[in-house]
Amino acid sequence: MAHEVIVMKQPQSVAPRTVPHITTLLICRNTVLHAGLRHILSDTPFALADDVVDPASDISAFAGSEPALILLCESLSPDEYLEILEPLKAQCPAARVVVLADHLEPNAVVRLCEAGLNGLCSPAMDGSSLVTALELVMAGETFLPAAIGLALLEQLSRRSLPDAQVVKATPIAGPAGRLSDREARILQCLMQGDSNKMIARQLDITEATVKVYIKSILRKVQAANRTQAALWAQQHLQHSG
């Protein structure tokens, strides 16, 4: 009579995955929005502080909490945002500041970015997109809605129209001539506000490969971030033909 032999293996212990902890402060008097953000950011690296921060309060105690994120979710005028943003950056220079708003004009956004704003997100964004945008900000990127970016590019294009006409008659020299076809394609995607994931899907490559290409592009066009690279492309790539 045949017998079955059952071999019992000892379960192997699996080391818990280390999730980066990002101290996240919230400036928001809207209790509904506060509750929604707390739900969206649960089970993410963004550890939302228990209490809502008052804009006038001293938050210098968080200066050593790196990385740190400050979410500003108040419907204010550009000048009021500046009055809050400047002291925040002075108290916590390393903190990244993101505003949740959808009423700001492009020129106002430029002023805020010059004062240290690191990101602008729409309150209408779905949760996963918001988390992705915040992750990009914490990775050193400046995140702006596509509509704002396109409006800024259009303004820049109108201001530089005489120069653009000269460029059409003169072959492009310098970094544009050293960009590969793939790098030029990725730059066009950056101009459209595409995320790394969207670019990877369009070009059928991995997100890690996209990051490598973007790093190379930033070096070649001497840009500090993808927004500056998109502005550079608006002035050069579209007129290279």
Short mmCIF file of C-alpha atoms in Angstrom, two decimals:
data_model
loop_
_atom_site.label_atom_id
_atom_site.label_comp_id
_atom_site.label_asym_id
_atom_site.label_seq_id
_atom_site.Cartn_x
_atom_site.Cartn_y
_atom_site.Cartn_z
CA MET A 1 0.00 0.00 0.00
CA ALA A 2 1.47 3.31 -1.05
CA HIS A 3 1.92 5.99 1.54
CA GLU A 4 2.05 9.73 0.94
CA VAL A 5 4.91 11.54 2.55
CA ILE A 6 4.23 15.12 3.57
CA VAL A 7 7.25 17.30 4.19
CA MET A 8 6.58 20.27 6.44
CA LYS A 9 8.88 23.24 5.90
CA GLN A 10 9.59 25.77 8.58
CA PRO A 11 8.17 29.16 7.62
CA GLN A 12 10.88 31.61 6.71
CA SER A 13 10.77 34.99 8.35
CA VAL A 14 10.41 37.85 5.92
CA ALA A 15 11.99 41.13 6.87
CA PRO A 16 9.41 43.91 6.86
CA ARG A 17 9.77 46.33 3.99
CA THR A 18 11.08 49.67 5.13
CA VAL A 19 8.77 52.49 4.09
CA PRO A 20 10.23 55.99 4.17
CA HIS A 21 8.55 58.22 6.72
CA ILE A 22 7.75 61.72 5.50
CA THR A 23 6.59 64.17 8.16
CA THR A 24 3.60 65.95 6.64
CA LEU A 25 2.10 69.14 8.07
CA LEU A 26 -1.34 70.33 7.00
CA ILE A 27 -2.54 73.94 6.90
CA CYS A 28 -6.26 73.57 6.24
CA ARG A 29 -9.38 74.95 7.91
CA ASN A 30 -11.72 72.92 5.70
CA THR A 31 -12.62 69.91 7.86
CA VAL A 32 -14.01 67.94 4.90
CA LEU A 33 -10.83 68.43 2.87
CA HIS A 34 -8.77 67.61 5.95
CA ALA A 35 -10.61 64.31 6.43
CA GLY A 36 -10.28 63.48 2.74
CA LEU A 37 -6.52 64.10 2.74
CA ARG A 38 -6.09 62.00 5.87
CA HIS A 39 -7.88 59.13 4.14
CA ILE A 40 -5.89 59.53 0.89
CA LEU A 41 -2.53 59.67 2.65
CA SER A 42 -3.17 56.71 4.94
CA ASP A 43 -0.97 53.70 4.08
CA THR A 44 1.44 55.99 2.20
CA PRO A 45 4.85 57.34 3.26
CA PHE A 46 3.20 60.67 4.09
CA ALA A 47 2.63 60.68 7.85
CA LEU A 48 0.07 63.42 8.41
CA ALA A 49 0.45 65.25 11.72
CA ASP A 50 -2.47 64.87 14.12
CA ASP A 51 -3.14 68.59 14.43
CA VAL A 52 -3.76 71.15 11.72
CA VAL A 53 -0.99 73.75 11.69
CA ASP A 54 -1.85 77.42 12.04
CA PRO A 55 -0.08 79.55 9.37
CA ALA A 56 1.17 81.95 12.06
CA SER A 57 2.51 79.23 14.37
CA ASP A 58 6.18 78.42 14.87
CA ILE A 59 7.05 75.22 13.01
CA SER A 60 10.84 75.50 13.36
CA ALA A 61 10.74 72.36 15.52
CA PHE A 62 10.14 70.41 12.31
CA ALA A 63 13.19 71.89 10.62
CA GLY A 64 15.23 68.81 11.50
CA SER A 65 12.50 66.40 10.37
CA GLU A 66 13.79 65.52 6.93
CA PRO A 67 12.18 64.84 4.64
CA ALA A 68 9.22 67.07 5.52
CA LEU A 69 6.21 68.18 3.49
CA ILE A 70 3.86 71.09 4.14
CA LEU A 71 0.43 71.03 2.46
CA LEU A 72 -1.24 74.43 2.21
CA CYS A 73 -4.95 73.94 1.51
CA GLU A 74 -6.45 77.40 1.93
CA SER A 75 -8.21 79.42 -0.77
CA LEU A 76 -6.17 82.62 -0.64
CA SER A 77 -4.98 85.41 -2.89
CA PRO A 78 -1.43 85.21 -4.32
CA ASP A 79 -0.23 87.87 -1.86
CA GLU A 80 -1.72 85.94 1.06
CA TYR A 81 0.00 82.76 -0.12
CA LEU A 82 3.28 84.67 -0.25
CA GLU A 83 2.78 85.97 3.29
CA ILE A 84 2.45 82.38 4.50
CA LEU A 85 5.01 80.76 2.20
CA GLU A 86 7.98 83.00 2.95
CA PRO A 87 7.99 82.45 6.76
CA LEU A 88 7.40 78.71 6.27
CA LYS A 89 10.48 78.42 4.07
CA ALA A 90 12.47 80.59 6.46
CA GLN A 91 11.63 78.34 9.42
CA CYS A 92 12.05 75.06 7.52
CA PRO A 93 14.30 75.67 4.50
CA ALA A 94 14.50 71.97 3.63
CA ALA A 95 10.74 71.41 3.75
CA ARG A 96 8.84 71.02 0.50
CA VAL A 97 5.68 73.14 0.23
CA VAL A 98 2.70 72.21 -1.93
CA VAL A 99 -0.44 74.31 -2.42
CA LEU A 100 -3.78 72.66 -3.19
CA ALA A 101 -5.71 75.19 -5.29
CA ASP A 102 -7.24 75.58 -8.72
CA HIS A 103 -7.85 79.33 -8.92
CA LEU A 104 -4.33 80.68 -9.44
CA GLU A 105 -3.23 82.44 -12.62
CA PRO A 106 0.06 81.38 -14.28
CA ASN A 107 1.85 84.62 -13.36
CA ALA A 108 0.87 84.17 -9.72
CA VAL A 109 2.23 80.63 -9.81
CA VAL A 110 5.55 81.93 -11.11
CA ARG A 111 5.75 84.39 -8.19
CA LEU A 112 5.05 81.61 -5.71
CA CYS A 113 7.64 79.31 -7.28
CA GLU A 114 10.22 82.09 -7.05
CA ALA A 115 9.37 82.37 -3.33
CA GLY A 116 9.99 78.66 -2.81
CA LEU A 117 6.78 76.85 -3.75
CA ASN A 118 7.55 73.26 -4.77
CA GLY A 119 4.22 72.13 -6.14
CA LEU A 120 0.69 73.11 -7.09
CA CYS A 121 -2.01 70.45 -7.13
CA SER A 122 -5.71 70.65 -7.87
CA PRO A 123 -8.11 69.60 -5.09
CA ALA A 124 -10.01 67.73 -7.82
CA MET A 125 -7.10 65.31 -8.42
CA ASP A 126 -7.83 61.68 -7.63
CA GLY A 127 -6.00 60.19 -4.67
CA SER A 128 -3.41 58.13 -6.55
CA SER A 129 -2.48 61.06 -8.79
CA LEU A 130 -2.09 63.34 -5.77
CA VAL A 131 0.19 60.86 -4.01
CA THR A 132 2.27 60.50 -7.19
CA ALA A 133 2.57 64.29 -7.47
CA LEU A 134 3.69 64.56 -3.83
CA GLU A 135 6.25 61.80 -4.37
CA LEU A 136 7.66 63.72 -7.35
CA VAL A 137 7.91 66.84 -5.20
CA MET A 138 9.73 64.95 -2.46
CA ALA A 139 12.09 63.56 -5.12
CA GLY A 140 13.15 67.12 -5.95
CA GLU A 141 10.80 67.90 -8.83
CA THR A 142 8.51 70.93 -9.15
CA PHE A 143 4.97 69.78 -9.92
CA LEU A 144 2.53 72.03 -11.79
CA PRO A 145 -0.80 71.16 -13.45
CA ALA A 146 -0.53 70.68 -17.19
CA ALA A 147 -2.88 73.62 -17.84
CA ILE A 148 -0.62 75.98 -15.89
CA GLY A 149 2.51 74.68 -17.63
CA LEU A 150 0.98 75.04 -21.08
CA ALA A 151 -0.20 78.58 -20.29
CA LEU A 152 3.30 79.54 -19.16
CA LEU A 153 4.81 78.02 -22.30
CA GLU A 154 2.35 79.93 -24.45
CA GLN A 155 3.24 83.20 -22.72
CA LEU A 156 6.93 82.52 -23.17
CA SER A 157 6.39 81.67 -26.82
CA ARG A 158 4.58 84.96 -27.48
CA ARG A 159 7.26 86.99 -25.70
CA SER A 160 10.08 85.33 -27.63
CA LEU A 161 8.40 85.38 -31.07
CA PRO A 162 11.08 87.60 -32.74
CA ASP A 163 13.82 85.32 -31.44
CA ALA A 164 11.87 82.28 -32.60
CA GLN A 165 11.68 83.66 -36.12
CA VAL A 166 15.48 84.09 -36.13
CA VAL A 167 15.91 80.52 -34.89
CA LYS A 168 13.84 79.20 -37.79
CA ALA A 169 16.37 80.59 -40.25
CA THR A 170 19.40 79.37 -38.32
CA PRO A 171 20.26 75.71 -37.70
CA ILE A 172 20.09 74.76 -34.02
CA ALA A 173 23.48 74.49 -32.40
CA GLY A 174 24.55 73.54 -28.90
CA PRO A 175 22.70 71.02 -26.69
CA ALA A 176 19.76 70.52 -29.09
CA GLY A 177 22.14 69.09 -31.66
CA ARG A 178 23.40 66.53 -29.15
CA LEU A 179 19.97 65.24 -28.08
CA SER A 180 19.11 61.77 -29.31
CA ASP A 181 15.78 61.10 -31.01
CA ARG A 182 14.55 59.38 -27.84
CA GLU A 183 15.59 62.33 -25.66
CA ALA A 184 13.85 64.77 -27.99
CA ARG A 185 10.69 62.64 -27.82
CA ILE A 186 10.81 62.62 -24.02
CA LEU A 187 11.26 66.40 -24.01
CA GLN A 188 8.08 66.72 -26.06
CA CYS A 189 6.31 64.61 -23.45
CA LEU A 190 7.62 66.89 -20.70
CA MET A 191 6.20 69.87 -22.58
CA GLN A 192 2.80 68.18 -22.42
CA GLY A 193 3.11 67.68 -18.67
CA ASP A 194 3.33 63.87 -18.91
CA SER A 195 4.49 61.95 -15.84
CA ASN A 196 7.32 59.41 -15.96
CA LYS A 197 4.75 56.61 -15.93
CA MET A 198 2.89 58.07 -18.91
CA ILE A 199 6.16 58.54 -20.83
CA ALA A 200 7.18 54.96 -20.09
CA ARG A 201 3.88 53.65 -21.45
CA GLN A 202 4.06 55.76 -24.61
CA LEU A 203 7.64 54.73 -25.42
CA ASP A 204 7.33 51.15 -24.12
CA ILE A 205 10.23 51.52 -21.69
CA THR A 206 10.54 51.31 -17.91
CA GLU A 207 10.10 54.27 -15.57
CA ALA A 208 13.69 53.75 -14.41
CA THR A 209 14.87 54.19 -18.00
CA VAL A 210 12.78 57.35 -18.31
CA LYS A 211 14.49 58.77 -15.21
CA VAL A 212 17.90 58.05 -16.73
CA TYR A 213 16.94 59.83 -19.94
CA ILE A 214 15.56 62.83 -18.04
CA LYS A 215 18.73 63.12 -16.00
CA SER A 216 20.73 63.14 -19.23
CA ILE A 217 18.39 65.74 -20.76
CA LEU A 218 18.67 68.04 -17.74
CA ARG A 219 22.46 67.87 -17.98
CA LYS A 220 22.54 68.58 -21.72
CA VAL A 221 20.16 71.54 -21.65
CA GLN A 222 21.54 72.79 -18.32
CA ALA A 223 18.13 72.73 -16.60
CA ALA A 224 17.56 72.27 -12.87
CA ASN A 225 14.28 70.39 -13.25
CA ARG A 226 11.79 69.03 -15.78
CA THR A 227 9.81 72.31 -15.83
CA GLN A 228 12.88 74.27 -16.91
CA ALA A 229 13.65 71.58 -19.49
CA ALA A 230 10.12 71.92 -20.92
CA LEU A 231 10.56 75.69 -21.17
CA TRP A 232 13.89 75.18 -22.93
CA ALA A 233 12.26 72.75 -25.38
CA GLN A 234 9.50 75.25 -26.16
CA GLN A 235 12.12 77.72 -27.34
CA HIS A 236 14.31 75.27 -29.27
CA LEU A 237 12.81 71.95 -30.34
CA GLN A 238 9.66 73.26 -32.00
CA HIS A 239 11.73 75.57 -34.19
CA SER A 240 14.49 73.12 -35.07
CA GLY A 241 12.68 71.93 -38.15
#
